[in-house]
mmCIF file of C-alpha atoms in Angstrom:
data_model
loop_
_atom_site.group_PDB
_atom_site.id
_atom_site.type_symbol
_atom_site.label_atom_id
_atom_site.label_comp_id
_atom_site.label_asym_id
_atom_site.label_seq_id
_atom_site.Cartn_x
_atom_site.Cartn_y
_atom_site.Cartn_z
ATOM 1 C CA UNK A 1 -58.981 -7.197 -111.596
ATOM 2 C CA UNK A 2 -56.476 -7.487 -108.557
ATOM 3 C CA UNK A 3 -54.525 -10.877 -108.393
ATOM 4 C CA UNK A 4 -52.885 -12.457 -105.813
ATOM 5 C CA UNK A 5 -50.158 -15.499 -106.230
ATOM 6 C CA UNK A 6 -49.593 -16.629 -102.328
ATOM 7 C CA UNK A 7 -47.147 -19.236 -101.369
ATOM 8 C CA UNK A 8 -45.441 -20.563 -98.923
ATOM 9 C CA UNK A 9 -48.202 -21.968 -96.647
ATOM 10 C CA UNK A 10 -47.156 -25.283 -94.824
ATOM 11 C CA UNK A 11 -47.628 -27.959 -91.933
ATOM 12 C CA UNK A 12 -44.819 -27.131 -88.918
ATOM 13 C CA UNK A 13 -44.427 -28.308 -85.262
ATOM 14 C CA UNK A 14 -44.703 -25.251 -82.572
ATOM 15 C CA UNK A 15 -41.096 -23.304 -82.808
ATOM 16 C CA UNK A 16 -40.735 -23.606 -86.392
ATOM 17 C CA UNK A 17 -40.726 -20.972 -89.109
ATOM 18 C CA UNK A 18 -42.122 -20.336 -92.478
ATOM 19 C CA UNK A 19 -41.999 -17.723 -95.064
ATOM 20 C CA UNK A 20 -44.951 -16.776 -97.324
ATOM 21 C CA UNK A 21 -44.673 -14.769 -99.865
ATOM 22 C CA UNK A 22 -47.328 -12.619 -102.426
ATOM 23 C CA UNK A 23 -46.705 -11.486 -105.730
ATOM 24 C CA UNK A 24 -49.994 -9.082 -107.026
ATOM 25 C CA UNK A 25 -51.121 -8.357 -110.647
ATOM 26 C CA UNK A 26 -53.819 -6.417 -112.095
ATOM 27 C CA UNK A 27 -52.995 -3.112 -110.047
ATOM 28 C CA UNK A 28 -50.915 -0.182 -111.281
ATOM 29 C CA UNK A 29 -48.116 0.136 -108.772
ATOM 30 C CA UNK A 30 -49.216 4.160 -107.819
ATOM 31 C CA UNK A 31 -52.545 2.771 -106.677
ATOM 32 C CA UNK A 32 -51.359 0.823 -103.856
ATOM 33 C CA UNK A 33 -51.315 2.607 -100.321
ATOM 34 C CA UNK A 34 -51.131 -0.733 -98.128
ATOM 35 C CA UNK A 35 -50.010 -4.055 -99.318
ATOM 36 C CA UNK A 36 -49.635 -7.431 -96.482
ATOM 37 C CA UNK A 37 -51.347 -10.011 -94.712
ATOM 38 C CA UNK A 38 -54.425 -11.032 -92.823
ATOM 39 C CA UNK A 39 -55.486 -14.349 -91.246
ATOM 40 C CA UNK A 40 -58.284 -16.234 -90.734
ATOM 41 C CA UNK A 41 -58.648 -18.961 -88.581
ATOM 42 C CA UNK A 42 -61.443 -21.524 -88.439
ATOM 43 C CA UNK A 43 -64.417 -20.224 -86.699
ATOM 44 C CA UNK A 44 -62.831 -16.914 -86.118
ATOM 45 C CA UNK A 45 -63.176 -13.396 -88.252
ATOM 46 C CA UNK A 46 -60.318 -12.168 -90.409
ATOM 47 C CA UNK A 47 -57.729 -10.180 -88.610
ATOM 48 C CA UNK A 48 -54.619 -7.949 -89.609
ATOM 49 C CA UNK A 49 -51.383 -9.893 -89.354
ATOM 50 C CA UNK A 50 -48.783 -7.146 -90.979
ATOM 51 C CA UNK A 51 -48.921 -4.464 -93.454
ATOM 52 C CA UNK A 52 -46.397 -2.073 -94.966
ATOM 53 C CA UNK A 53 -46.985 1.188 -96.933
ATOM 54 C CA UNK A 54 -44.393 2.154 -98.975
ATOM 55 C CA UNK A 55 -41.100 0.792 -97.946
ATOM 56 C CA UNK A 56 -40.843 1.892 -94.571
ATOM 57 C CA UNK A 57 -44.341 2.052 -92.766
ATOM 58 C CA UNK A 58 -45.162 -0.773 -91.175
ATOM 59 C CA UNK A 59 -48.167 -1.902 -88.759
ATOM 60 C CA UNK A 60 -48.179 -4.834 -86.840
ATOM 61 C CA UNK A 61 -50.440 -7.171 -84.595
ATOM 62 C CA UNK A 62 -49.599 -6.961 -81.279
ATOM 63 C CA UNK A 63 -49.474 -11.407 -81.406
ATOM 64 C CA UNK A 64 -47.094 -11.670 -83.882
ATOM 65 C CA UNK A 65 -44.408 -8.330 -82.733
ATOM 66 C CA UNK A 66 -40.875 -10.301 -82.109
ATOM 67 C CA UNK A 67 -41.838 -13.228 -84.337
ATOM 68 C CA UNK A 68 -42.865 -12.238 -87.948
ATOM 69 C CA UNK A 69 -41.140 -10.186 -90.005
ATOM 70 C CA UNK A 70 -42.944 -8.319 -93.386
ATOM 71 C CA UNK A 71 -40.860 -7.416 -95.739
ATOM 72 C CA UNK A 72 -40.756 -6.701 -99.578
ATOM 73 C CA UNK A 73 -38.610 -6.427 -102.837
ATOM 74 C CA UNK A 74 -41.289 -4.134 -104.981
ATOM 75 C CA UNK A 75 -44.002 -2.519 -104.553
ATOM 76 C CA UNK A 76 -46.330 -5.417 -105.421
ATOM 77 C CA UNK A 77 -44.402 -8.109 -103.287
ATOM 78 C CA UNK A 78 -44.540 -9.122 -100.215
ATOM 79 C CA UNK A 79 -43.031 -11.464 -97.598
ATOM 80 C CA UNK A 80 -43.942 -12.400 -94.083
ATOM 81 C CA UNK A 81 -41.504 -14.203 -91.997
ATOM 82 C CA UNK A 82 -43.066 -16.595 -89.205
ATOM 83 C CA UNK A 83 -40.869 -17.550 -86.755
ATOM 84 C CA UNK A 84 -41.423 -19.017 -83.254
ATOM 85 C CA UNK A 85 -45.074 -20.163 -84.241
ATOM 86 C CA UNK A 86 -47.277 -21.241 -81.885
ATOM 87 C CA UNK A 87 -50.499 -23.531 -82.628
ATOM 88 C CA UNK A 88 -52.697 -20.341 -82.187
ATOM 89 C CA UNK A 89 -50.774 -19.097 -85.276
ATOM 90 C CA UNK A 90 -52.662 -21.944 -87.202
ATOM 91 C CA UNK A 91 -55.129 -20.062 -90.300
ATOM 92 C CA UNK A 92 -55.411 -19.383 -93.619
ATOM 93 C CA UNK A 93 -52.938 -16.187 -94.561
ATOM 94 C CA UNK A 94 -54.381 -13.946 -96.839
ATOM 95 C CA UNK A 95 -52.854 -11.553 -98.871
ATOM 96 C CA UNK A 96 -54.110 -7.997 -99.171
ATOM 97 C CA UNK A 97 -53.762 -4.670 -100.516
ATOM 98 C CA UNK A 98 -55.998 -1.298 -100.188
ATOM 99 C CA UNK A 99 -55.690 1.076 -102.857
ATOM 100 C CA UNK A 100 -55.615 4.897 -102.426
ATOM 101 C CA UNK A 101 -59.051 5.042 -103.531
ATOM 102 C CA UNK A 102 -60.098 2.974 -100.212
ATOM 103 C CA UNK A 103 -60.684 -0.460 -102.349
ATOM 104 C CA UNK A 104 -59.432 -3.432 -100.339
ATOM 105 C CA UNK A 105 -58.639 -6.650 -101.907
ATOM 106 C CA UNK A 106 -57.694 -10.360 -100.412
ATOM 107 C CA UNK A 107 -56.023 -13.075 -102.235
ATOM 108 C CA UNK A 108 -57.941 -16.487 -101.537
ATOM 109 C CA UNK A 109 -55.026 -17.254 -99.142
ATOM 110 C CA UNK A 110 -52.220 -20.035 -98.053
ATOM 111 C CA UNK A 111 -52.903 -22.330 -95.221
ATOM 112 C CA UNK A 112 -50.760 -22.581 -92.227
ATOM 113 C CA UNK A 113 -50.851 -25.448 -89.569
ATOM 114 C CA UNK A 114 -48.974 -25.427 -86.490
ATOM 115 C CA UNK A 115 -48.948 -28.678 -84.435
ATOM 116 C CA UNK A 116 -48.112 -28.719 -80.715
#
């Protein structure tokens, strides 16, 4: 069973920064094709933030290019960056992973509030 361990979640004023981070378990490391985040905001669906296959493909939302920054340190880690956030950045962050075998997974998620 895949396991998330998210952290880093946090109350900020609008221009401030935060960095989550995700640590998985439960997953043999050749089984992951795409490892980041997604967000959910209150009333609103889910929807990509960042993802990164391997260590160099990476796939953005358009709302956060210039601002957050995914990065990792192994192949079941992973970091996101928020910089310059902006109240509409306020949601849970989820933490997520799709396996070569098309299985997706979300980790129950860090809240992040951004006050104006």
């Amino acid at each position: 069973q895949v396991q998330f361990r998210e952290s880093g979640g946090g109350s900020v004023r609008a221009g401030g920064s935060l960095r989550l981070s995700c640590r998985a378990s439960g997953i043999i490391n050749t089984n992951i094709d795409t490892m980041g985040w997604y967000r959910q905001a209150p009333g609103k669906q889910r929807e990509l933030v960042a993802t990164q296959s391997g260590s160099s493909d990476i796939n953005y939302a358009d709302f956060v290019k210039g601002r957050f920054t995914i990065s990792r340190d192994s192949a079941k880690t992973r970091y996101l960056q928020m910089n310059n956030l902006k109240p509409e950045d306020t949601a849970v962050y989820e933490c997520y992973i799709r396996s070569w075998a098309g299985m997706e997974y979300w980790g129950t998620g860090t809240l992040v509030t951004v006050s104006s």
